[in-house]
Coordinates of C-alpha atoms in Angstrom, one line a residue:
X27 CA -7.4 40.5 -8.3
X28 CA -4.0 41.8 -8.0
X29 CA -3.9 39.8 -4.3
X30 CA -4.6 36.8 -6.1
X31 CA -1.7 37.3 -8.9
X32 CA 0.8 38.1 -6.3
X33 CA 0.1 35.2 -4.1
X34 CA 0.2 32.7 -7.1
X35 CA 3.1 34.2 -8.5
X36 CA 4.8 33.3 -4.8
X37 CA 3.1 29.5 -4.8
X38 CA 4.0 29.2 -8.5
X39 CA 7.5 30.3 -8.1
X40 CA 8.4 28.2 -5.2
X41 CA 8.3 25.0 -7.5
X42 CA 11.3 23.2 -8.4
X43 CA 13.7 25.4 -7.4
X44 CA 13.0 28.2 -9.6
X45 CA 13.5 31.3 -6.5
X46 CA 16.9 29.2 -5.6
X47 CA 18.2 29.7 -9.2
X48 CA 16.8 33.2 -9.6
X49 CA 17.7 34.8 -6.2
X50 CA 20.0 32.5 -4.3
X51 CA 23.5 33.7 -3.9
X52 CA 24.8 30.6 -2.8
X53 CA 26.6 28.3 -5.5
X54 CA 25.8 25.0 -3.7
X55 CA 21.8 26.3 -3.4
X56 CA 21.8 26.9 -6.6
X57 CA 23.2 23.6 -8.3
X58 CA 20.1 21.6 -6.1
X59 CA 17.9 24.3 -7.7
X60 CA 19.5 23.8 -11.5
X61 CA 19.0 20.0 -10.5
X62 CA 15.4 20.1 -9.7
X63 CA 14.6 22.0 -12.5
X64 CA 16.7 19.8 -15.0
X65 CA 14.7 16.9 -13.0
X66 CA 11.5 18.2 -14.3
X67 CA 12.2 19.2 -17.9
X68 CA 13.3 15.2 -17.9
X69 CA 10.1 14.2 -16.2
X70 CA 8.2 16.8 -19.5
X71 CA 10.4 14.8 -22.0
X72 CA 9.3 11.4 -20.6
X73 CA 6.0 11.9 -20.4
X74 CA 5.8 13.9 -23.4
X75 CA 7.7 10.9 -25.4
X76 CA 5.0 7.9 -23.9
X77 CA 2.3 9.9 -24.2
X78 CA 3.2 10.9 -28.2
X79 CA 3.9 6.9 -28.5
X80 CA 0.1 5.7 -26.4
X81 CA -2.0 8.8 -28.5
X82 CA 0.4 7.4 -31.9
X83 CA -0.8 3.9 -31.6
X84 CA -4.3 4.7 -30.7
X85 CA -4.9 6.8 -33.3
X86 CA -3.8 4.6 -36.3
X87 CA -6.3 2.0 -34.4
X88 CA -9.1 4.4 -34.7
X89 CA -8.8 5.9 -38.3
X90 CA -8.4 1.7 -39.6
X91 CA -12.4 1.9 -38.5
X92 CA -12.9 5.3 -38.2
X93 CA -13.4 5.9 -35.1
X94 CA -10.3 8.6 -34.9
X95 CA -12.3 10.9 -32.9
X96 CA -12.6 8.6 -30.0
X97 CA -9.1 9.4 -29.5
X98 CA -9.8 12.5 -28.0
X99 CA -12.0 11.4 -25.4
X100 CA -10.2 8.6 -24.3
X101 CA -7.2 10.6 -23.2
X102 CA -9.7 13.5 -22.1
X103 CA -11.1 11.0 -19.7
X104 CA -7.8 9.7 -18.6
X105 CA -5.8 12.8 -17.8
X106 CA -9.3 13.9 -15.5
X107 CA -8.6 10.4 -13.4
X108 CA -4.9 11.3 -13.0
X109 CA -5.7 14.6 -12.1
X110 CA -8.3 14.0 -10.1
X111 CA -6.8 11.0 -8.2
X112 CA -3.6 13.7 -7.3
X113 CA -6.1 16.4 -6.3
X114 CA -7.1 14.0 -3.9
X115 CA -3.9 13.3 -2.4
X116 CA -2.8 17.0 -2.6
X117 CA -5.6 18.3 -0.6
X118 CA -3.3 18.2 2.6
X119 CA -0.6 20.6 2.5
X120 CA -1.7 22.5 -0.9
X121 CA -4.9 23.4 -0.2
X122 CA -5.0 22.4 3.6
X123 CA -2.4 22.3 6.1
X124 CA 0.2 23.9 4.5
X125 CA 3.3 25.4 6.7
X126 CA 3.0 28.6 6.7
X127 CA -0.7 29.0 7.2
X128 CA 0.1 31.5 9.7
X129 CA 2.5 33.3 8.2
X130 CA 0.1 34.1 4.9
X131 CA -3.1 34.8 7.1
X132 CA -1.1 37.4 9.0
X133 CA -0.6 39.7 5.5
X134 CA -2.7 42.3 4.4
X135 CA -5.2 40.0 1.9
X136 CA -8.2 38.5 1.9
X137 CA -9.3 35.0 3.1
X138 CA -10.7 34.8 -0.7
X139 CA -7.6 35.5 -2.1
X140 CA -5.4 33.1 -0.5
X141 CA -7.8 30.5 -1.1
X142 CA -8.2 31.2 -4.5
X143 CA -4.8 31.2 -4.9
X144 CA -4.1 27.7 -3.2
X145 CA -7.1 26.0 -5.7
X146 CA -5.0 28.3 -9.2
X147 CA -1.6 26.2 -7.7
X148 CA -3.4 22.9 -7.5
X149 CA -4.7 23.5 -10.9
X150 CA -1.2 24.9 -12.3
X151 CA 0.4 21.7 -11.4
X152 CA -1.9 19.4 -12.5
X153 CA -2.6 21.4 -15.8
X154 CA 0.8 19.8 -16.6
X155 CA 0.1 16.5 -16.6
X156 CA -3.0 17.4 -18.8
X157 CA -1.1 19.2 -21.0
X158 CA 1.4 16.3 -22.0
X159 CA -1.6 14.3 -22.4
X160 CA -3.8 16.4 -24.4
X161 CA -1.4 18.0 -26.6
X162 CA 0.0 14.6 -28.3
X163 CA -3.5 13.3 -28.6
X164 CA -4.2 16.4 -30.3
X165 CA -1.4 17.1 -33.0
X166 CA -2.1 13.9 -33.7
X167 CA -5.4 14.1 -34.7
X168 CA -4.9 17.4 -36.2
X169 CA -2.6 15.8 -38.6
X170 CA -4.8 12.4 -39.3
X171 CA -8.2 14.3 -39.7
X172 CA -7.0 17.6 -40.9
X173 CA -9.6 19.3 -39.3
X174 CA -11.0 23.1 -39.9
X175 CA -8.9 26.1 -38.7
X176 CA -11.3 26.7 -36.0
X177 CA -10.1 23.4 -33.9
X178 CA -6.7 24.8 -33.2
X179 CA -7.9 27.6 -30.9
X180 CA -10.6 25.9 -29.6
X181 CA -8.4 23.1 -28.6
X182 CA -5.9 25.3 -26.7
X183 CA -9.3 27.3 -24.5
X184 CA -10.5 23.5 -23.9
X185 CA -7.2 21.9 -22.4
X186 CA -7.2 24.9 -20.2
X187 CA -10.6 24.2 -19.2
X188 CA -10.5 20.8 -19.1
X189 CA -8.0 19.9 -15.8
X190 CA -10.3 22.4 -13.5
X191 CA -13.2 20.0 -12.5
X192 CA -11.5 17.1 -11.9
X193 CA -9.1 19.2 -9.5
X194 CA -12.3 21.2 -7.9
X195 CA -13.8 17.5 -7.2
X196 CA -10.8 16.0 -6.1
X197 CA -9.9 18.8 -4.0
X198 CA -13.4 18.6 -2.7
X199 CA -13.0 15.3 -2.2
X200 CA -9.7 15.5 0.0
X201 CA -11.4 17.9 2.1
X202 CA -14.1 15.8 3.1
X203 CA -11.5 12.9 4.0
X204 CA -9.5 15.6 5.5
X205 CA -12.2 17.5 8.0
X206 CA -13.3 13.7 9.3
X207 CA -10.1 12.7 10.0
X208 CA -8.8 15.8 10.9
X209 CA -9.7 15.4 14.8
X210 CA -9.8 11.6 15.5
X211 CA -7.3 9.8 17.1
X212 CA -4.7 7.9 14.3
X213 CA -5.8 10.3 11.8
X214 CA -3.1 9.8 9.6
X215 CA -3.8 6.1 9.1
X216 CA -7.4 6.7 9.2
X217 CA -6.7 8.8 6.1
X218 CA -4.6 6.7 4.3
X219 CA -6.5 4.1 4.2
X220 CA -9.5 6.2 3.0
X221 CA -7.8 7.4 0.5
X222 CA -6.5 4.4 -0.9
X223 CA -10.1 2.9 -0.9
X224 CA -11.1 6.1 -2.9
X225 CA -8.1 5.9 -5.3
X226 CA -8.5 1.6 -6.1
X227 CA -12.6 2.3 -5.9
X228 CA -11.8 5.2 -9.2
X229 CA -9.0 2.8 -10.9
X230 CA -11.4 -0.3 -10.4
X231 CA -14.0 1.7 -11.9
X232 CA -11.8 3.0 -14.6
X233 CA -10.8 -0.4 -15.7
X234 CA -13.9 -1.7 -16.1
X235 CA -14.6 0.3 -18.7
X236 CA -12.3 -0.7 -20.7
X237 CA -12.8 -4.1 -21.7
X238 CA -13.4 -2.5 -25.0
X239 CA -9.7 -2.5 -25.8
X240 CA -8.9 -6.2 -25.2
X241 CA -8.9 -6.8 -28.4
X242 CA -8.0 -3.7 -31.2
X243 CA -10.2 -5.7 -33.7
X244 CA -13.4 -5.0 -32.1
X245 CA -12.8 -1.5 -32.1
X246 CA -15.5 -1.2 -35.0
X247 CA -18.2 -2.7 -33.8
X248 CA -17.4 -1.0 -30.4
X249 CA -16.3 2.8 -31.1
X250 CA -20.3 3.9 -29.9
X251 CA -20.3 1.5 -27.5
X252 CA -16.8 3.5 -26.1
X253 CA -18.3 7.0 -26.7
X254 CA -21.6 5.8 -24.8
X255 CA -19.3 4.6 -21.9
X256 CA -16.8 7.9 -21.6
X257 CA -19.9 9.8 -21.7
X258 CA -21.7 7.8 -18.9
X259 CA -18.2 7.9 -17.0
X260 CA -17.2 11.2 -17.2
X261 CA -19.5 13.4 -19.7
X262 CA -17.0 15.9 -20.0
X263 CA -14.5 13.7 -21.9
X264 CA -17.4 13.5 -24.1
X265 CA -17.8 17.1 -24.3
X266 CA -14.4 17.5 -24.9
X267 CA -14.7 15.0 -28.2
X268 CA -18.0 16.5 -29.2
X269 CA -16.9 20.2 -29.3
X270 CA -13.4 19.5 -30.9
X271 CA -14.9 16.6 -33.5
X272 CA -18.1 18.1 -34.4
X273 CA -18.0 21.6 -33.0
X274 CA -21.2 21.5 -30.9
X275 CA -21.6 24.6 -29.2
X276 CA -24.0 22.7 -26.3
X277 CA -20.8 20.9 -25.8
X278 CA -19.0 24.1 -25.7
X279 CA -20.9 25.4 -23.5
X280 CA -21.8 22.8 -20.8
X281 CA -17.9 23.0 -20.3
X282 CA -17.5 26.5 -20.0
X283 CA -20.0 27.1 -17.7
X284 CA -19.9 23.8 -15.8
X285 CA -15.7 25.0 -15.5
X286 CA -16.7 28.5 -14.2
X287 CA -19.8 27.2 -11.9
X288 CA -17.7 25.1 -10.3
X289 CA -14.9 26.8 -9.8
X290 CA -16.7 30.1 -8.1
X291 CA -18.7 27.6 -5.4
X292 CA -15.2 25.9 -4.6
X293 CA -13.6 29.6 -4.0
X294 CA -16.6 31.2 -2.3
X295 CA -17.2 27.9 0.0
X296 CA -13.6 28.0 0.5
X297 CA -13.5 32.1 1.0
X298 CA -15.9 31.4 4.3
X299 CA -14.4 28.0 5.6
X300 CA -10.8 28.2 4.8
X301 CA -9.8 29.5 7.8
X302 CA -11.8 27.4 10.5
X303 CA -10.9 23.6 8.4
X304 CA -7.2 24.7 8.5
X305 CA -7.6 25.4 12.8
X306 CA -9.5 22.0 12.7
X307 CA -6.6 20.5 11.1
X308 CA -4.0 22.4 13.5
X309 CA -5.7 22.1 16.6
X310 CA -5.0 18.5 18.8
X311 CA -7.4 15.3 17.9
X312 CA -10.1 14.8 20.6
X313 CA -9.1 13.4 24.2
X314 CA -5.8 13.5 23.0
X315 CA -3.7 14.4 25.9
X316 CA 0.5 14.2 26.9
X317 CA 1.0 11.4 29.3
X318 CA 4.5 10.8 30.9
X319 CA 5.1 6.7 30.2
X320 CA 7.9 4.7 31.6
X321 CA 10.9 5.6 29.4
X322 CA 12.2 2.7 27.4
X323 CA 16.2 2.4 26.2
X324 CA 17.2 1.1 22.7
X325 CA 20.4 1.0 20.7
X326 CA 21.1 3.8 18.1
X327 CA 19.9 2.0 14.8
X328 CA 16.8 1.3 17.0
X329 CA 16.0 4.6 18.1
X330 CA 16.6 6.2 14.3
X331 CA 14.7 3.7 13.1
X332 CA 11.7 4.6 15.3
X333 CA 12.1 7.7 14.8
X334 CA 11.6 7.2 10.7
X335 CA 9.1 5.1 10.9
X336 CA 7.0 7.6 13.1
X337 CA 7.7 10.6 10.7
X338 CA 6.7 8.1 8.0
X339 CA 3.6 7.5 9.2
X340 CA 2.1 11.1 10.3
X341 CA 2.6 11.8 6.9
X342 CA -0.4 10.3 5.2
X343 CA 0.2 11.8 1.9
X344 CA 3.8 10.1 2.4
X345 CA 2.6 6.8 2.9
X346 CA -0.4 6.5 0.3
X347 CA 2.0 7.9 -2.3
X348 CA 4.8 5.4 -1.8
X349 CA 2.7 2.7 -0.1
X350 CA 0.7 2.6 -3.6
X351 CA 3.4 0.5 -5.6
X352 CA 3.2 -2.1 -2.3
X353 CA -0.6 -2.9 -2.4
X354 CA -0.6 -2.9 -6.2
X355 CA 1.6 -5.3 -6.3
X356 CA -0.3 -7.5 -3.8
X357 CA -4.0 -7.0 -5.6
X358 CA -2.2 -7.8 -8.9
X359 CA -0.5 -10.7 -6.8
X360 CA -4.1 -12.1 -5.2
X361 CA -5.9 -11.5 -9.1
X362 CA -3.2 -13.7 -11.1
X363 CA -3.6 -16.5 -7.9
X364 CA -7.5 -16.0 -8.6
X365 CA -8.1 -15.1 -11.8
X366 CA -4.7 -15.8 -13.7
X367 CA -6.9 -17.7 -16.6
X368 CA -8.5 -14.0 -17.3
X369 CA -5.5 -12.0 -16.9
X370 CA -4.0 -14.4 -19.5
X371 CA -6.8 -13.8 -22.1
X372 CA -7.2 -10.5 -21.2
X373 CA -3.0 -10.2 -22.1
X374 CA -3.7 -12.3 -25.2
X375 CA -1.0 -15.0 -23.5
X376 CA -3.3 -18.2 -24.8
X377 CA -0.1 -20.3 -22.7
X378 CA 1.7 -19.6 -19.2
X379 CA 5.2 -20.4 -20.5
X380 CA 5.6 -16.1 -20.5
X381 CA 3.6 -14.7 -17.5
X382 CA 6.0 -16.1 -14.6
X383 CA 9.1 -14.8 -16.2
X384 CA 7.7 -11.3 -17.0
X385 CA 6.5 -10.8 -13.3
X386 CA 9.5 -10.7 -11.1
X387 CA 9.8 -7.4 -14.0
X388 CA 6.3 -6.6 -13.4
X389 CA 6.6 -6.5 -9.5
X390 CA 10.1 -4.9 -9.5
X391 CA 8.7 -1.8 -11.4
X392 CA 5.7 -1.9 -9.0
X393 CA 8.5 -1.7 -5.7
X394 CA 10.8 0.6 -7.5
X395 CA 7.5 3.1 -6.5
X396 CA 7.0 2.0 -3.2
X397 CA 10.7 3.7 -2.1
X398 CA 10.7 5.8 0.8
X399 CA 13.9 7.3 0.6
X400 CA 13.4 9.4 -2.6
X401 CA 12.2 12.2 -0.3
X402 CA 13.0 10.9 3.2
X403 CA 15.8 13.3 3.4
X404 CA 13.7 16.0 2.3
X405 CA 10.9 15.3 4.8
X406 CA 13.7 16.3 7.6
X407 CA 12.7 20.0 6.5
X408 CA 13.4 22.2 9.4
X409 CA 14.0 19.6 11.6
X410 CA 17.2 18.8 10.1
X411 CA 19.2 20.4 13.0
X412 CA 17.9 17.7 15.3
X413 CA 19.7 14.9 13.7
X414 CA 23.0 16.8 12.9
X415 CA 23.0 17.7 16.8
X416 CA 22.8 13.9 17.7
X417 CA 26.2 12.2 17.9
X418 CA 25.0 9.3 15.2
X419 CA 27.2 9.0 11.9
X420 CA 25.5 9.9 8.2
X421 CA 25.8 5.7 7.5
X422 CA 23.6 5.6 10.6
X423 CA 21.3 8.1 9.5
X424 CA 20.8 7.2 5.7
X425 CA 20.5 2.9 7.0
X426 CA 17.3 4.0 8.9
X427 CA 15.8 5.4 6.7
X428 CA 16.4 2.4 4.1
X429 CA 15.3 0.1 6.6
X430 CA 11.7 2.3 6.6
X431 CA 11.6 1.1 2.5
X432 CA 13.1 -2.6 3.0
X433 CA 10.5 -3.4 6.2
X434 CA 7.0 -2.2 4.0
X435 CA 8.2 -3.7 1.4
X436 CA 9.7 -7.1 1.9
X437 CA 6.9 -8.6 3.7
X438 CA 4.5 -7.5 0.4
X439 CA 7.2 -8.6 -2.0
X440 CA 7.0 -12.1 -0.1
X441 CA 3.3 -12.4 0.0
X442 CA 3.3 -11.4 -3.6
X443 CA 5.6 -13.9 -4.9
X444 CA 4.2 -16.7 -3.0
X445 CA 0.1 -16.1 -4.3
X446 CA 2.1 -16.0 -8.1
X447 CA 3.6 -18.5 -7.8
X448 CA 0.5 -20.9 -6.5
X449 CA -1.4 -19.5 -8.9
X450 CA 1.0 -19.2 -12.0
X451 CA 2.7 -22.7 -11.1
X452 CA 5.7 -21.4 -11.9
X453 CA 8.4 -24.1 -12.0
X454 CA 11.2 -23.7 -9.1
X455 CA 14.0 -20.9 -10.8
X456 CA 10.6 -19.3 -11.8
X457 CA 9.5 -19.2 -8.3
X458 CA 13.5 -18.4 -7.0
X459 CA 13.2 -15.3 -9.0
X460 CA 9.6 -14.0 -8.1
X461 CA 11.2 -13.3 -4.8
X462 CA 14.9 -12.7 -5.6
X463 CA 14.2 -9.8 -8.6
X464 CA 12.1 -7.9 -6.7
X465 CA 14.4 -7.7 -3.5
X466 CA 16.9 -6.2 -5.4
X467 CA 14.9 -4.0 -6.7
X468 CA 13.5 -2.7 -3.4
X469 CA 17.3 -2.7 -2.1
X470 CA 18.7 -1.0 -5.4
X471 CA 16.1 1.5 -5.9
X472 CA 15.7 2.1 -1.6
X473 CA 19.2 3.1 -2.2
X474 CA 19.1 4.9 -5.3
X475 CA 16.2 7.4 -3.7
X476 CA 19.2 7.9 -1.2
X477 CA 21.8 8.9 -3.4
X478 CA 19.6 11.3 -5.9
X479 CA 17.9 13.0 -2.8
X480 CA 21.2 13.8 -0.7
X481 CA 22.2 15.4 -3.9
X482 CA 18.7 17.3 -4.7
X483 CA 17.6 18.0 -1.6
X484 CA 14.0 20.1 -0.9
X485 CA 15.2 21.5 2.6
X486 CA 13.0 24.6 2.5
X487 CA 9.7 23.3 1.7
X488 CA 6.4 24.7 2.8
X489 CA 3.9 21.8 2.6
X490 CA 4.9 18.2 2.3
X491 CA 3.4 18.0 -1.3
X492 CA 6.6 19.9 -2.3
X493 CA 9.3 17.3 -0.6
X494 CA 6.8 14.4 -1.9
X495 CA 5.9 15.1 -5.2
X496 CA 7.4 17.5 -6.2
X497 CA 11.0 16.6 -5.8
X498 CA 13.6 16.0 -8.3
X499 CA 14.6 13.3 -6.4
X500 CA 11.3 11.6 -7.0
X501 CA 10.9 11.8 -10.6
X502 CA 13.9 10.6 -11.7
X503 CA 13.4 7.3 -9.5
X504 CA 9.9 7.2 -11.1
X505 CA 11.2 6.8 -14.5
X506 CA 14.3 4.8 -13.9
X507 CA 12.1 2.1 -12.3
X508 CA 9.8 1.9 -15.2
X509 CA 12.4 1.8 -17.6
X510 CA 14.6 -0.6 -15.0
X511 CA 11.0 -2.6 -14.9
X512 CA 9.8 -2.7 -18.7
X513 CA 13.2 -2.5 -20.8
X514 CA 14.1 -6.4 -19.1
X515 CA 10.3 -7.3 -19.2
X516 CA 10.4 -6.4 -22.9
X517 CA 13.6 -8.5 -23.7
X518 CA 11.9 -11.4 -21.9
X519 CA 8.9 -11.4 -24.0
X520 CA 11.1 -10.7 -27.3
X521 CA 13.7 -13.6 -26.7
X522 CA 12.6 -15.8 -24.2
X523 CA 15.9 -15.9 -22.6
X524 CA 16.3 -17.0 -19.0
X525 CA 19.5 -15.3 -18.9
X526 CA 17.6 -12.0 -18.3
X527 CA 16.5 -12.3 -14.9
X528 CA 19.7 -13.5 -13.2
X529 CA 22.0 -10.6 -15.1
X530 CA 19.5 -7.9 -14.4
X531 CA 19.6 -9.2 -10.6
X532 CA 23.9 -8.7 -10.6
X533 CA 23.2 -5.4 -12.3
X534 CA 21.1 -4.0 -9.2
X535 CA 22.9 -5.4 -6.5
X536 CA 26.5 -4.2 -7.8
X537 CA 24.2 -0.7 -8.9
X538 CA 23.3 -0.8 -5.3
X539 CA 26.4 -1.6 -3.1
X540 CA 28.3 0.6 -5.8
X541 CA 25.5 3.8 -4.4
X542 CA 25.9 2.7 -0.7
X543 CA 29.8 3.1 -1.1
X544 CA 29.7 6.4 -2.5
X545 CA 26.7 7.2 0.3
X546 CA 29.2 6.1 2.9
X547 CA 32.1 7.8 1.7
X548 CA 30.6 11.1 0.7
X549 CA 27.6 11.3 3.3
X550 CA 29.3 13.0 6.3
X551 CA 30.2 15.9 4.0
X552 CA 26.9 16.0 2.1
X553 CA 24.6 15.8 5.7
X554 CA 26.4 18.6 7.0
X555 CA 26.0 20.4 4.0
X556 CA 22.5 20.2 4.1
X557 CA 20.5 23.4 5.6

């Protein structure tokens, strides 16, 4: 046990910089450190503040037909399919994979323990993201239904319980995807497009269930018909509801011991095949052997660029996390050219006047998370000595990796437009700006991840989930683009104005070339700062 604690602790305090502002003499180490962490208490605000605002207007739909304890399940079940879609892409380099495999295997501790201790920091992490989700939902009911003094400590044991499945399934799931790949040729791609199967298959799945909310009216005759499908969905949301709203002890109880049963088989399957799916991962894909080829010359920009896109694309948790905002953007693209009738009902929009304005919005959000460069410098981890050793300018450096963002996305921000537009027939300025506003989204925000990340760095990371997704770089892009995205796309619907569009479009272009100056000026001093 005391194995396990002390190899959490480690994991646990690696995140966001916390060792670097504890033990770090270095000033300059310790402002990145100070900066991550002030990145994530912003990220807790933000989420706290939407998910008070979501569970707030929820609730006062529920208690009009009393229904309030619906509530509860409903963001039960939605904080499992966060977590669990995460787990999934945090199997490689958390649980798998992870950089100093050797290094930990070589101490004095059990194979048990350090598995164990890679599932507690999977769990740790995404407890987070159940606890702003939970806790609103549930200080708000508290207050609306005043329930008896036993819910309060019941509630806390249950959010604590609650996040473990979906990570053990996810985490199992990842591992799956992980051991076939793990030894094929293109493994990386072969992954990433598994994955992103898996992830739209669980969205797809999730959405269908929730036609029930179309229309906040039929939430009366509906509120069984909801329980009946959270429950046939994912029973322990229902669980969740039934032990907090009625305090059934079967429910209780199926969660406790469906928590703990799980959680044992994961650790004792892991304790005996941790080590042997790691060396399956290491070791060289079959009939994959080093063949001297004719050596090909190319410019500078060429050769960076190649370089990039390569690192890019052995990463597959890299690409599926920042490849995501791309193909949502062309499914949502290929349903309005199909389907726009539906998605107008199903928006209650009985007209299209609003729909092609609020879409170039839409979409820009959607790009503003396919940007590469919010951890691109990051990724350069150790290898960071390679490209100060190459006589190639920091302008030189940073454009190549921009170019990796601007060539994914500009080709899906064209497609995109172009199946809106045919199936929206949007009129001509409509059209202009479907491609226009996204483009400088991309190009504003591909620059943007540039400029926070040279200044937050994650140099010393151990697995790539930690430059990924855990980077203060990366949050604070995540929640500029959504407020960039919905704070115009608001305006539009409010006012109608077709003024929006064009001055949010000189916003991000001056924004951006405003960034790339100070890149330019400042990066030279910045690259060789890095270590």
């Amino acid at each position: 046990m005391r194995e396990l604690w002390i190899l959490t602790k480690l994991q646990l305090s690696a995140l966001f910089g916390i060792n670097k502002i504890r033990h770090m003499r270095n000033s300059d180490e310790k402002k990145i450190g100070k900066r991550s962490l002030g990145s994530l208490i912003a990220m807790v605000v933000a989420m706290g503040y939407m998910s008070v605002f979501y569970s707030y207007m929820l609730a006062r739909a529920f208690q009009m037909f009393d229904t309030l304890p619906t509530l509860l399940g409903i963001m039960a079940a939605a904080s499992s399919m966060l977590i669990l879609m995460f787990s999934i892409f945090e199997t490689k380099g958390v649980l798998f994979g992870f950089g100093d495999f050797d290094i930990v295997m070589s101490w004095p501790v059990s194979v048990r323990s350090v598995a164990a201790s890679r599932v507690l920091n999977m769990y740790a992490y995404n407890f987070v993201y159940a606890f702003l989700l939970l806790l609103p939902a549930g200080v708000i009911y508290a207050i609306m239904a005043a329930p008896p003094l036993w819910f309060y400590p019941l509630f806390l044991v249950l959010i604590l319980l609650l996040p473990a499945l979906p990570t053990i399934v996810g985490a199992l799931l990842g591992t799956v995807l992980t051991v076939f790949t793990a030894r094929m040729k293109k493994n990386s791609l072969l992954n990433v497009a598994l994955q992103m199967v898996l992830v739209f298959g669980i969205m797809f799945l999730s959405m269908r269930s929730g036609y029930a909310f179309d229309n906040p009216s039929q939430l009366a005759s509906v509120g069984t018909a909801i329980n009946a499908q959270i429950a046939s969905m994912y029973p322990p949301a229902q669980w969740f509801q039934s032990a907090l709203s009625e305090g059934s002890m079967i429910s209780i109880l199926w969660l406790v011991l469906t928590t703990l049963a799980t959680v044992s088989l994961l650790i004792f399957w892991l304790g005996k095949n941790f080590v042997s799916i790691n060396s399956r991962i290491k070791s060289k894909p079959r009939g994959e052997t080093f063949v001297m080829r004719r050596q090909a010359h190319s410019t500078k920009s060429a050769a960076l660029f190649s370089r990039e896109f390569k690192r890019y694309l052995s990463s597959s948790l890299y690409v599926v996390n920042t490849a995501f905002g791309n193909v949502m953007m062309i499914i949502a693209a290929v349903v309005l050219m199909v389907k726009a009738d539906a998605v107008l009902q199903y928006l209650e929009m009985p007209e299209l006047k609003s729909l092609p304005a609020l879409a170039p919005f839409v979409f820009g959000w959607m790009v503003s998370m396919a940007s590469t460069t919010t951890s691109a410098i990051s990724m350069e981890g150790k290898s960071l000595w390679i490209i100060k050793s190459l006589p190639v300018s920091a302008k030189e450096w940073l454009a190549a990796k921009l170019k990796v963002t601007l060539v994914l996305a500009i080709p899906s921000i064209l497609i995109s437009a172009t199946l809106t537009a045919i199936g929206l027939k949007s009129s001509l300025m409509e059209t202009v700006w479907l491609y226009l506003l996204p483009m400088a989204y991309i190009f504003a925000f591909g620059v943007f991840g540039l400029w926070l990340n040279i200044r937050m760095p994650r140099m010393d990371w151990v697995s790539e989930a930690e430059a990924i997704k855990q980077g203060g770089a990366t949050m604070v892009s995540v929640f500029v683009g959504m407020a960039a995205g919905f704070a115009p796309a608001i305006l539009v619907g409010l006012t109608g104005s077709a003024l929006i569009a064009p001055i949010m479009f000189v916003v991000l272009v001056v924004m951006a070339i405003l960034m790339w100056g100070s890149l330019v000026r400042s990066g030279e001093t910045r690259m060789l700062k890095l270590h």
